[in-house]
Coordinates of C-alpha atoms in Angstrom, one line a residue:
X21 CA 75.0 130.2 128.5
X22 CA 72.9 127.1 128.6
X23 CA 70.8 127.2 131.8
X24 CA 70.4 124.3 134.2
X25 CA 67.4 122.1 133.4
X26 CA 65.1 121.4 136.3
X27 CA 64.1 117.8 136.9
X28 CA 60.9 116.5 138.5
X29 CA 63.0 115.4 141.5
X30 CA 64.3 119.0 141.8
X31 CA 60.8 120.4 141.9
X32 CA 59.7 117.9 144.5
X33 CA 62.7 118.6 146.7
X34 CA 62.3 122.4 146.3
X35 CA 58.6 122.0 147.2
X36 CA 59.5 120.1 150.4
X37 CA 62.0 122.9 151.3
X38 CA 59.4 125.6 150.8
X39 CA 56.8 123.7 152.8
X40 CA 59.4 123.2 155.6
X41 CA 59.8 127.0 155.8
X42 CA 62.6 128.8 157.6
X43 CA 65.8 129.4 155.7
X44 CA 64.7 127.7 152.5
X45 CA 68.1 128.0 150.7
X46 CA 69.8 126.1 153.5
X47 CA 67.4 123.2 153.6
X48 CA 68.8 119.7 153.4
X49 CA 66.0 118.9 150.9
X50 CA 67.8 120.9 148.2
X51 CA 71.4 119.7 148.8
X52 CA 71.4 117.6 145.7
X53 CA 69.8 120.3 143.6
X54 CA 72.5 122.8 144.6
X55 CA 75.3 120.4 144.0
X56 CA 74.0 119.5 140.5
X57 CA 73.3 123.2 139.7
X58 CA 76.8 124.3 140.8
X59 CA 78.4 121.5 138.8
X60 CA 76.4 122.4 135.7
X61 CA 77.3 126.1 135.9
X62 CA 81.0 125.6 136.7
X63 CA 81.2 123.6 133.5
X64 CA 79.0 125.9 131.5
X65 CA 81.1 128.9 132.6
X66 CA 84.4 127.1 132.1
X67 CA 85.3 127.5 135.8
X68 CA 85.1 131.3 135.4
X69 CA 83.2 133.9 137.5
X70 CA 80.2 135.3 135.7
X71 CA 81.2 138.8 136.4
X72 CA 85.0 139.2 136.4
X73 CA 85.8 136.0 134.3
X74 CA 88.7 135.0 136.5
X75 CA 89.4 131.3 136.5
X76 CA 88.9 130.2 140.1
X77 CA 89.8 126.5 139.8
X78 CA 91.8 125.3 142.8
X79 CA 92.2 128.7 144.5
X80 CA 91.9 128.7 148.3
X81 CA 89.0 130.8 149.6
X82 CA 88.2 132.0 146.1
X83 CA 85.9 129.2 144.9
X84 CA 82.9 129.8 142.6
X85 CA 79.7 129.9 144.6
X86 CA 76.1 129.8 143.5
X87 CA 74.9 133.3 142.8
X88 CA 71.4 134.7 142.7
X89 CA 71.4 137.5 140.1
X90 CA 68.2 139.0 141.6
X91 CA 68.9 138.7 145.4
X92 CA 67.0 135.9 147.0
X93 CA 66.5 137.9 150.2
X94 CA 64.3 140.5 148.5
X95 CA 60.7 139.7 148.9
X96 CA 59.8 140.7 145.3
X97 CA 62.4 138.3 143.9
X98 CA 61.9 135.3 146.3
X99 CA 59.9 133.5 143.6
X100 CA 63.0 133.4 141.4
X101 CA 65.1 131.8 144.1
X102 CA 65.3 128.5 142.2
X103 CA 64.8 129.6 138.6
X104 CA 67.9 128.6 136.6
X105 CA 67.9 131.9 134.7
X106 CA 68.4 133.7 138.0
X107 CA 71.3 131.5 139.0
X108 CA 74.9 131.2 137.9
X109 CA 78.3 130.9 139.7
X110 CA 80.5 133.7 140.7
X111 CA 83.6 134.3 142.9
X112 CA 83.2 135.4 146.5
X113 CA 84.7 138.9 145.6
X114 CA 82.0 139.7 143.1
X115 CA 79.2 137.9 144.9
X116 CA 79.7 138.7 148.5
X117 CA 82.1 141.6 148.7
X118 CA 80.7 143.7 145.9
X119 CA 77.2 142.7 144.8
X120 CA 75.7 141.1 147.8
X121 CA 72.0 142.1 148.1
X122 CA 72.4 145.3 146.1
X123 CA 69.7 146.0 143.5
X124 CA 71.1 149.3 142.0
X125 CA 71.9 147.4 138.8
X126 CA 68.2 147.1 137.9
X127 CA 66.9 149.6 135.3
X128 CA 64.6 152.1 137.0
X129 CA 60.9 151.3 136.6
X130 CA 61.5 147.7 135.6
X131 CA 58.7 145.2 135.8
X132 CA 59.6 141.5 136.4
X133 CA 56.1 140.1 135.6
X134 CA 57.5 138.4 132.5
X135 CA 61.0 137.5 131.3
X136 CA 62.6 138.7 134.5
X137 CA 66.0 137.8 132.9
X138 CA 65.6 140.1 129.8
X139 CA 68.8 142.0 129.1
X140 CA 67.1 145.4 128.9
X141 CA 66.1 145.2 132.6
X142 CA 69.7 145.1 133.8
X143 CA 72.5 147.8 133.7
X144 CA 75.2 145.2 134.0
X145 CA 75.9 142.2 131.7
X146 CA 73.4 139.5 132.6
X147 CA 75.0 136.0 132.7
X148 CA 72.2 134.4 130.7
X149 CA 71.0 137.2 128.5
X150 CA 74.1 139.0 127.4
X151 CA 77.3 137.8 125.6
X152 CA 80.1 139.0 127.9
X153 CA 82.6 139.0 125.1
X154 CA 80.5 141.3 122.9
X155 CA 81.1 144.0 125.5
X156 CA 84.3 143.3 127.3
X157 CA 87.6 141.7 126.2
X158 CA 89.5 139.9 129.0
X159 CA 93.2 139.5 128.3
X160 CA 95.6 137.4 130.5
X161 CA 99.2 136.8 129.7
X162 CA 101.7 135.3 132.2
X163 CA 105.2 134.2 131.5
X164 CA 107.4 133.5 134.6
X165 CA 107.2 136.7 136.7
X166 CA 105.8 138.8 133.9
X167 CA 102.0 139.3 134.1
X168 CA 99.4 141.2 132.2
X169 CA 95.7 141.2 133.1
X170 CA 93.5 143.6 131.3
X171 CA 89.8 144.3 130.7
X172 CA 88.9 146.4 127.6
X173 CA 85.4 147.6 127.1
X174 CA 84.4 147.1 123.5
X175 CA 83.3 150.3 121.6
X176 CA 82.5 152.1 124.9
X177 CA 79.5 149.7 125.3
X178 CA 77.3 151.1 128.1
X179 CA 76.7 147.7 129.7
X180 CA 80.4 146.9 129.4
X181 CA 81.3 150.2 131.1
X182 CA 78.7 149.7 133.8
X183 CA 80.0 146.1 134.5
X184 CA 83.6 147.3 134.5
X185 CA 82.9 150.0 137.1
X186 CA 80.3 148.1 139.2
X187 CA 82.5 145.1 139.8
X188 CA 85.6 147.3 140.1
X189 CA 87.5 145.3 137.4
X190 CA 90.3 147.9 137.3
X191 CA 91.3 146.5 140.7
X192 CA 92.1 143.2 139.1
X193 CA 94.2 144.6 136.3
X194 CA 97.9 143.9 136.5
X195 CA 100.8 145.1 134.3
X196 CA 103.9 143.7 136.1
X197 CA 106.1 144.8 133.2
X198 CA 105.2 148.5 133.7
X199 CA 105.2 148.2 137.5
X200 CA 108.7 146.8 137.5
X201 CA 109.8 149.8 135.4
X202 CA 108.2 152.2 137.7
X203 CA 105.5 153.2 135.2
X204 CA 102.0 154.0 136.5
X205 CA 99.2 152.2 134.7
X206 CA 95.6 153.1 134.3
X207 CA 93.7 151.1 135.4
X208 CA 70.8 132.5 124.6
X209 CA 70.7 128.9 124.7
X210 CA 68.2 126.1 124.6
X211 CA 65.2 127.1 126.8
X212 CA 64.8 125.5 130.2
X213 CA 61.6 123.6 131.0
X214 CA 59.5 126.8 131.6
X215 CA 56.6 124.8 133.1
X216 CA 58.7 123.5 135.9
X217 CA 60.2 126.9 136.6
X218 CA 56.7 128.5 136.7
X219 CA 55.5 125.7 138.9
X220 CA 58.2 126.6 141.5
X221 CA 57.3 130.3 141.3
X222 CA 53.7 129.4 142.0
X223 CA 54.8 127.6 145.2
X224 CA 55.8 131.0 146.6
X225 CA 52.3 132.5 146.0
X226 CA 50.2 133.2 149.0
X227 CA 47.5 130.5 149.5

């Protein structure tokens, strides 16, 4: 997925929000940045959630929200709050109900001093560093009242299996044909402007 590209205006506004203090992510200074970022990722992700791949366009209370892959509330990850490679969009179910501020998906002993987004630092499929379709096939077929929604992990891929279980994708699978018959069913892109991203990280450093 092609990450959002920070602009000089973004950096200036983010700097103002950090200087202001308080709840930085809720600052009015970054309202335009958040709107532009969300619009970019909604388009880049084809209106799909990064984690479950459901198309959320137009669904009440199930819109795609900005997601921090490494939780912004964790002190160690605060400097990545505005880094485009730590941001994507996901549905409220995956973002708030399941993932939230959890960090159990990080590989034990991982250092984030460089390339914090590297695939080998995450147990689940990283929105920027992994190709989802290499690990999970997502099939949807709907005709009138017949529905089939299925996730298939490719070649027992460890990351695919972890993502399937972590985000409880079996809960989203539907086979209306079998249910009606009473049958039980079983359930990297152009680089961002690294200098601007690093400049924002440095804003979080202690004076």
